[in-house]
GROMACS .gro file of C-alpha atoms in nm:
model
  351
    1GLY     CA    1   8.953  11.065 -11.080
    2LYS     CA    2   8.588  11.095 -10.976
    3ILE     CA    3   8.618  11.475 -10.963
    4PHE     CA    4   8.773  11.487 -11.312
    5GLU     CA    5   8.495  11.260 -11.437
    6LYS     CA    6   8.224  11.490 -11.301
    7LEU     CA    7   8.398  11.791 -11.455
    8GLY     CA    8   8.405  11.615 -11.792
    9ILE     CA    9   8.785  11.624 -11.813
   10CYS     CA   10   8.847  11.248 -11.821
   11GLY     CA   11   8.721  10.927 -11.662
   12ASP     CA   12   8.872  10.781 -11.346
   13LEU     CA   13   9.017  10.486 -11.538
   14SER     CA   14   9.176  10.718 -11.793
   15LEU     CA   15   9.348  10.912 -11.516
   16LEU     CA   16   9.458  10.591 -11.346
   17ARG     CA   17   9.606  10.459 -11.671
   18ILE     CA   18   9.804  10.779 -11.721
   19LEU     CA   19   9.936  10.787 -11.365
   20LEU     CA   20  10.033  10.420 -11.356
   21ASP     CA   21  10.174  10.385 -11.705
   22GLY     CA   22  10.529  10.415 -11.576
   23ILE     CA   23  10.832  10.610 -11.693
   24PRO     CA   24  11.015  10.449 -11.986
   25PRO     CA   25  11.362  10.330 -11.881
   26TRP     CA   26  11.680  10.407 -12.074
   27ARG     CA   27  11.778  10.189 -12.365
   28ASP     CA   28  11.948   9.869 -12.252
   29SER     CA   29  12.262   9.776 -12.443
   30LYS     CA   30  12.239   9.419 -12.312
   31LEU     CA   31  11.893   9.344 -12.453
   32LEU     CA   32  11.734   9.311 -12.794
   33ILE     CA   33  11.378   9.443 -12.757
   34LYS     CA   34  11.120   9.384 -13.029
   35ASP     CA   35  10.757   9.501 -13.057
   36LEU     CA   36  10.497   9.321 -13.264
   37LYS     CA   37  10.124   9.249 -13.276
   38VAL     CA   38   9.952   8.911 -13.277
   39ASP     CA   39   9.578   8.920 -13.351
   40GLU     CA   40   9.581   9.293 -13.263
   41VAL     CA   41   9.747   9.220 -12.928
   42PRO     CA   42  10.074   9.410 -12.864
   43LEU     CA   43  10.371   9.200 -12.753
   44ARG     CA   44  10.714   9.315 -12.642
   45ILE     CA   45  10.985   9.052 -12.662
   46TYR     CA   46  11.307   9.083 -12.462
   47GLN     CA   47  11.614   8.878 -12.555
   48PRO     CA   48  11.969   8.897 -12.419
   49LYS     CA   49  12.209   9.023 -12.686
   50TRP     CA   50  12.488   8.787 -12.590
   51PRO     CA   51  12.497   8.466 -12.796
   52PRO     CA   52  12.313   8.176 -12.632
   53THR     CA   53  12.521   7.878 -12.522
   54GLY     CA   54  12.210   7.666 -12.573
   55LYS     CA   55  11.838   7.709 -12.599
   56ARG     CA   56  11.696   7.961 -12.356
   57ARG     CA   57  11.397   7.961 -12.124
   58GLY     CA   58  11.081   8.126 -12.250
   59ILE     CA   59  10.882   8.340 -12.004
   60LEU     CA   60  10.537   8.479 -12.079
   61TYR     CA   61  10.442   8.772 -11.856
   62PHE     CA   62  10.089   8.905 -11.803
   63HIS     CA   63  10.086   9.238 -11.619
   64GLY     CA   64   9.851   9.338 -11.337
   65GLY     CA   65   9.600   9.621 -11.325
   66ALA     CA   66   9.259   9.464 -11.258
   67GLY     CA   67   9.214   9.407 -11.631
   68THR     CA   68   9.135   9.778 -11.669
   69PHE     CA   69   9.474   9.953 -11.649
   70GLY     CA   70   9.843   9.870 -11.662
   71SER     CA   71  10.055   9.826 -11.972
   72ILE     CA   72  10.368   9.670 -12.118
   73ARG     CA   73  10.551   9.994 -12.043
   74ALA     CA   74  10.445   9.999 -11.677
   75PHE     CA   75  10.609   9.658 -11.618
   76GLU     CA   76  10.907   9.707 -11.848
   77ARG     CA   77  11.163   9.694 -11.567
   78ILE     CA   78  11.040   9.360 -11.435
   79CYS     CA   79  11.060   9.199 -11.779
   80ARG     CA   80  11.405   9.341 -11.852
   81TYR     CA   81  11.529   9.214 -11.517
   82MET     CA   82  11.401   8.861 -11.577
   83ALA     CA   83  11.538   8.851 -11.932
   84LYS     CA   84  11.890   8.941 -11.815
   85LYS     CA   85  11.906   8.764 -11.479
   86CYS     CA   86  11.746   8.442 -11.612
   87ASN     CA   87  11.914   8.452 -11.955
   88SER     CA   88  11.563   8.412 -12.096
   89VAL     CA   89  11.335   8.529 -12.372
   90VAL     CA   90  11.055   8.722 -12.202
   91VAL     CA   91  10.729   8.798 -12.382
   92SER     CA   92  10.526   9.076 -12.220
   93VAL     CA   93  10.162   9.071 -12.332
   94GLY     CA   94   9.972   9.398 -12.374
   95TYR     CA   95   9.627   9.245 -12.358
   96ARG     CA   96   9.346   9.486 -12.441
   97LEU     CA   97   9.178   9.648 -12.143
   98ALA     CA   98   8.822   9.639 -12.016
   99PRO     CA   99   8.565   9.785 -12.029
  100GLU     CA  100   8.647   9.898 -12.387
  101HIS     CA  101   8.754   9.543 -12.471
  102PRO     CA  102   8.491   9.339 -12.289
  103TYR     CA  103   8.554   9.051 -12.050
  104PRO     CA  104   8.662   8.775 -12.111
  105GLY     CA  105   8.861   8.921 -12.401
  106GLN     CA  106   9.169   8.959 -12.179
  107TYR     CA  107   9.197   8.581 -12.141
  108ILE     CA  108   9.159   8.534 -12.517
  109ASP     CA  109   9.434   8.789 -12.583
  110CYS     CA  110   9.667   8.619 -12.335
  111LEU     CA  111   9.589   8.278 -12.481
  112ASN     CA  112   9.649   8.392 -12.840
  113ALA     CA  113   9.982   8.547 -12.740
  114THR     CA  114  10.080   8.226 -12.562
  115LEU     CA  115   9.985   8.010 -12.861
  116TYR     CA  116  10.186   8.233 -13.094
  117PHE     CA  117  10.496   8.209 -12.879
  118MET     CA  118  10.470   7.835 -12.819
  119ARG     CA  119  10.433   7.774 -13.193
  120ASN     CA  120  10.738   7.988 -13.279
  121LEU     CA  121  10.992   7.877 -13.019
  122GLU     CA  122  11.256   7.794 -13.280
  123GLU     CA  123  11.259   8.154 -13.401
  124TYR     CA  124  11.353   8.270 -13.051
  125HIS     CA  125  11.589   7.979 -12.969
  126VAL     CA  126  11.370   7.873 -12.675
  127ASP     CA  127  11.374   7.528 -12.520
  128PRO     CA  128  11.019   7.382 -12.545
  129ALA     CA  129  11.081   7.204 -12.214
  130LEU     CA  130  11.138   7.537 -12.035
  131ILE     CA  131  10.824   7.744 -12.090
  132ILE     CA  132  10.721   7.952 -11.787
  133ILE     CA  133  10.389   8.137 -11.761
  134SER     CA  134  10.385   8.423 -11.515
  135GLY     CA  135  10.199   8.733 -11.403
  136ASP     CA  136  10.113   8.960 -11.113
  137SER     CA  137   9.774   9.029 -10.953
  138CYS     CA  138   9.506   8.986 -11.224
  139GLY     CA  139   9.789   8.888 -11.460
  140ALA     CA  140   9.861   8.598 -11.225
  141ASN     CA  141   9.493   8.507 -11.255
  142PHE     CA  142   9.530   8.506 -11.634
  143ALA     CA  143   9.844   8.291 -11.605
  144THR     CA  144   9.658   8.042 -11.385
  145VAL     CA  145   9.367   8.014 -11.629
  146ILE     CA  146   9.595   7.987 -11.934
  147CYS     CA  147   9.782   7.699 -11.767
  148GLN     CA  148   9.448   7.525 -11.713
  149ILE     CA  149   9.338   7.582 -12.074
  150LEU     CA  150   9.668   7.453 -12.214
  151LEU     CA  151   9.610   7.115 -12.052
  152ASN     CA  152   9.381   7.041 -12.348
  153LYS     CA  153   9.637   7.153 -12.609
  154ARG     CA  154   9.815   6.822 -12.659
  155ASP     CA  155   9.995   6.949 -12.972
  156LEU     CA  156  10.190   7.210 -12.774
  157PRO     CA  157  10.485   7.180 -12.535
  158LYS     CA  158  10.396   7.123 -12.172
  159VAL     CA  159  10.436   7.428 -11.948
  160ARG     CA  160  10.733   7.382 -11.716
  161ALA     CA  161  10.614   7.615 -11.437
  162GLN     CA  162  10.374   7.892 -11.343
  163VAL     CA  163  10.511   8.194 -11.154
  164LEU     CA  164  10.242   8.390 -10.973
  165PHE     CA  165  10.296   8.720 -10.792
  166TYR     CA  166  10.018   8.795 -10.538
  167PRO     CA  167   9.740   8.637 -10.748
  168GLY     CA  168   9.369   8.711 -10.726
  169LEU     CA  169   9.194   8.379 -10.781
  170GLN     CA  170   8.839   8.385 -10.649
  171GLY     CA  171   8.529   8.600 -10.618
  172LEU     CA  172   8.334   8.394 -10.368
  173ASP     CA  173   8.456   8.509 -10.028
  174PHE     CA  174   8.551   8.866  -9.947
  175HIS     CA  175   8.564   8.797  -9.572
  176LEU     CA  176   8.879   8.585  -9.565
  177PRO     CA  177   9.129   8.696  -9.299
  178SER     CA  178   9.342   8.896  -9.543
  179TYR     CA  179   9.037   9.086  -9.668
  180GLN     CA  180   8.955   9.189  -9.312
  181GLN     CA  181   9.309   9.263  -9.195
  182ASN     CA  182   9.411   9.463  -9.502
  183ALA     CA  183   9.078   9.625  -9.588
  184SER     CA  184   9.230   9.974  -9.566
  185VAL     CA  185   9.592   9.900  -9.660
  186PRO     CA  186   9.729  10.067  -9.977
  187MET     CA  187   9.756  10.003 -10.263
  188LEU     CA  188   9.447   9.782 -10.291
  189PHE     CA  189   9.164   9.849 -10.046
  190ARG     CA  190   8.898   9.583  -9.997
  191LYS     CA  191   8.629   9.801 -10.153
  192LEU     CA  192   8.854   9.874 -10.449
  193VAL     CA  193   8.875   9.501 -10.525
  194ILE     CA  194   8.499   9.490 -10.575
  195TYR     CA  195   8.490   9.827 -10.751
  196PHE     CA  196   8.747   9.713 -11.006
  197CYS     CA  197   8.556   9.386 -11.053
  198PHE     CA  198   8.254   9.593 -11.153
  199ARG     CA  199   8.456   9.815 -11.386
  200TYR     CA  200   8.625   9.512 -11.538
  201LEU     CA  201   8.289   9.346 -11.609
  202ASN     CA  202   8.131   9.680 -11.714
  203LYS     CA  203   7.866   9.660 -11.441
  204GLU     CA  204   7.711   9.935 -11.233
  205PRO     CA  205   7.856   9.924 -10.877
  206SER     CA  206   7.519   9.983 -10.712
  207ILE     CA  207   7.530   9.642 -10.538
  208LEU     CA  208   7.890   9.678 -10.420
  209GLU     CA  209   7.801   9.656 -10.051
  210ASP     CA  210   7.598   9.338 -10.105
  211VAL     CA  211   7.890   9.174 -10.282
  212LEU     CA  212   8.123   9.280 -10.001
  213GLN     CA  213   7.893   9.087  -9.768
  214ASN     CA  214   7.905   8.777  -9.995
  215ARG     CA  215   7.531   8.801 -10.067
  216HIS     CA  216   7.600   8.712 -10.432
  217VAL     CA  217   7.690   8.351 -10.348
  218PRO     CA  218   7.413   8.087 -10.323
  219GLU     CA  219   7.429   7.869 -10.013
  220SER     CA  220   7.470   7.559 -10.227
  221MET     CA  221   7.780   7.710 -10.385
  222LYS     CA  222   7.922   7.812 -10.049
  223GLN     CA  223   7.889   7.455  -9.927
  224LYS     CA  224   8.029   7.305 -10.248
  225TYR     CA  225   8.347   7.513 -10.243
  226LYS     CA  226   8.394   7.537  -9.866
  227LYS     CA  227   8.658   7.262  -9.884
  228TRP     CA  228   8.869   7.488 -10.109
  229ILE     CA  229   8.772   7.847 -10.022
  230SER     CA  230   8.731   7.906  -9.650
  231ALA     CA  231   8.899   8.086  -9.362
  232ASP     CA  232   8.916   7.746  -9.190
  233ILE     CA  233   9.188   7.643  -9.436
  234ILE     CA  234   9.407   7.948  -9.370
  235PRO     CA  235   9.690   7.869  -9.125
  236ASP     CA  236   9.634   8.012  -8.776
  237GLU     CA  237   9.944   8.233  -8.790
  238PHE     CA  238   9.768   8.443  -9.054
  239LYS     CA  239   9.467   8.504  -8.832
  240ILE     CA  240   9.631   8.660  -8.529
  241ARG     CA  241   9.624   9.014  -8.671
  242GLY     CA  242   9.264   9.103  -8.592
  243TYR     CA  243   9.063   8.840  -8.778
  244VAL     CA  244   8.700   8.798  -8.663
  245PRO     CA  245   8.494   8.508  -8.803
  246PRO     CA  246   8.214   8.675  -9.003
  247LYS     CA  247   7.845   8.634  -8.933
  248SER     CA  248   7.644   8.456  -9.199
  249THR     CA  249   7.462   8.680  -9.450
  250SER     CA  250   7.149   8.617  -9.651
  251TYR     CA  251   7.172   8.531 -10.020
  252LYS     CA  252   7.019   8.778 -10.269
  253PRO     CA  253   6.932   8.620 -10.607
  254LYS     CA  254   6.923   8.959 -10.783
  255VAL     CA  255   7.275   9.036 -10.666
  256HIS     CA  256   7.392   8.694 -10.785
  257GLU     CA  257   7.236   8.747 -11.127
  258ALA     CA  258   7.398   9.089 -11.164
  259ILE     CA  259   7.752   8.974 -11.091
  260LYS     CA  260   7.750   8.595 -11.144
  261GLU     CA  261   8.051   8.614 -11.379
  262ILE     CA  262   8.289   8.644 -11.084
  263LEU     CA  263   8.182   8.298 -10.964
  264GLY     CA  264   8.274   8.127 -11.292
  265ILE     CA  265   8.584   7.913 -11.334
  266THR     CA  266   8.752   8.175 -11.556
  267PHE     CA  267   8.729   8.455 -11.300
  268SER     CA  268   8.769   8.215 -11.005
  269PRO     CA  269   9.014   7.942 -11.113
  270LEU     CA  270   9.038   7.828 -10.751
  271THR     CA  271   8.708   7.649 -10.819
  272ALA     CA  272   8.857   7.420 -11.086
  273GLU     CA  273   8.806   7.051 -11.017
  274ASP     CA  274   9.085   6.836 -10.876
  275SER     CA  275   9.104   6.652 -11.209
  276ILE     CA  276   9.238   6.978 -11.358
  277ILE     CA  277   9.448   7.097 -11.063
  278CYS     CA  278   9.640   6.768 -11.043
  279GLN     CA  279   9.769   6.814 -11.400
  280LEU     CA  280   9.907   7.165 -11.353
  281PRO     CA  281  10.279   7.245 -11.369
  282GLU     CA  282  10.515   7.307 -11.083
  283SER     CA  283  10.440   7.646 -10.927
  284TYR     CA  284  10.604   7.943 -10.761
  285ILE     CA  285  10.368   8.163 -10.559
  286VAL     CA  286  10.438   8.499 -10.394
  287THR     CA  287  10.211   8.630 -10.119
  288CYS     CA  288  10.241   8.959  -9.932
  289GLU     CA  289  10.136   9.004  -9.571
  290PHE     CA  290   9.973   9.343  -9.628
  291ASP     CA  291   9.759   9.243  -9.923
  292VAL     CA  292   9.385   9.175  -9.937
  293LEU     CA  293   9.459   8.899 -10.192
  294ARG     CA  294   9.712   8.722  -9.968
  295ASP     CA  295   9.474   8.440  -9.878
  296ASP     CA  296   9.389   8.365 -10.241
  297GLY     CA  297   9.754   8.270 -10.284
  298LEU     CA  298   9.757   8.067  -9.962
  299LEU     CA  299   9.445   7.875 -10.064
  300TYR     CA  300   9.586   7.802 -10.410
  301LYS     CA  301   9.914   7.686 -10.260
  302LYS     CA  302   9.727   7.432 -10.046
  303ARG     CA  303   9.511   7.315 -10.336
  304LEU     CA  304   9.813   7.250 -10.553
  305GLU     CA  305  10.001   7.071 -10.275
  306ASP     CA  306   9.697   6.860 -10.190
  307ASN     CA  307   9.694   6.749 -10.554
  308GLY     CA  308  10.061   6.652 -10.557
  309ILE     CA  309  10.193   6.963 -10.737
  310GLN     CA  310  10.530   7.092 -10.622
  311VAL     CA  311  10.500   7.449 -10.490
  312THR     CA  312  10.774   7.695 -10.402
  313TRP     CA  313  10.624   7.966 -10.183
  314TYR     CA  314  10.771   8.306 -10.100
  315HIS     CA  315  10.593   8.518  -9.839
  316SER     CA  316  10.694   8.882  -9.806
  317GLU     CA  317  10.641   8.981  -9.443
  318SER     CA  318  10.646   9.353  -9.522
  319GLY     CA  319  10.515   9.341  -9.878
  320PHE     CA  320  10.190   9.495 -10.002
  321HIS     CA  321   9.977   9.450 -10.311
  322GLY     CA  322  10.129   9.607 -10.621
  323ILE     CA  323  10.476   9.643 -10.473
  324LEU     CA  324  10.637   9.529 -10.800
  325ALA     CA  325  10.494   9.835 -10.978
  326PHE     CA  326  10.773  10.030 -10.800
  327PHE     CA  327  11.049   9.784 -10.892
  328GLY     CA  328  11.349   9.942 -11.061
  329TYR     CA  329  11.267  10.303 -10.970
  330GLY     CA  330  11.570  10.366 -10.748
  331ILE     CA  331  11.485  10.549 -10.426
  332PHE     CA  332  11.115  10.494 -10.498
  333SER     CA  333  11.157  10.117 -10.495
  334PHE     CA  334  11.105   9.892 -10.194
  335LEU     CA  335  11.358   9.643 -10.063
  336SER     CA  336  11.079   9.388 -10.026
  337GLY     CA  337  11.006   9.416 -10.398
  338LYS     CA  338  11.372   9.355 -10.484
  339LYS     CA  339  11.374   9.048 -10.259
  340ILE     CA  340  11.061   8.915 -10.431
  341MET     CA  341  11.216   8.955 -10.775
  342ASP     CA  342  11.548   8.799 -10.671
  343SER     CA  343  11.365   8.504 -10.517
  344ALA     CA  344  11.167   8.456 -10.840
  345VAL     CA  345  11.485   8.479 -11.048
  346ASN     CA  346  11.654   8.217 -10.830
  347TYR     CA  347  11.353   7.989 -10.870
  348ILE     CA  348  11.343   8.028 -11.249
  349ASN     CA  349  11.718   7.966 -11.274
  350SER     CA  350  11.677   7.645 -11.073
  351LEU     CA  351  11.443   7.492 -11.335
   0.00000   0.00000   0.00000
């Protein structure tokens, strides 16, 4: 991608979008699939063709891709699978991508799509008591934030559950055990996490190394959020694979000023106050052992449980970040990805 960019052929993000856009699956005779736009945001709605015996579940799905790539088409197989296996109406949201559509526009797109769906449940024969908000990677971050925002929307149905596949939920500590252990594990290297943060926020990555060393976080903030974001909270069994407690690093105000957006509650919903966390819906969280973001999910699981929220947790011992991007591709799929999806389906069907 960098070579193509220097040659003037295309940018690295353009190449990445092409490569990861997925191969369209065959038509599915069991599903009614409808495309529409809401406030310029593309939606694809999947409904089982067989007549409903009652009102169905409604599942909103926000795809991954660091807010800069990914598409409805790339995650088509996941949404089709959930629609059929859960006898549900699934709404896949094609939020507009950064940096062309600046941050935090992705959250606004996801929120507008959610509001549209929740205000038109009758049209889709969806039970207002069975709304599920889901996503993978950055899409799981969007789902988390949307659930927090909806707490103030008293005129709308209450969300029944949030379903989060390997979520990224904080930008304060890039030295958690999973960031060390999986720094060079495909598909998401530790440096790539920061690089995509910069691309997402349309910033120059000249201070990438400083952010990797957590020099963007003021000491006062480190102390304030230590009770929620710290390696000390991670269970010991997740530290045995080569974790070394990091040495303290000096704070650099210029670095903080350049990238302070990643410390805000929108980018880092793990920093929400307990008064918000305690109101959130029941949750299903997937973590993968070989994933730099693994510990974000573990920390969020503990925060929810500490606030009395019921959590169903699935940990894939052999899974890696982005594994669901291969789901449904036959010999190119991974058994661990199939197990993750079947576990999620079983959870949704239990609601």
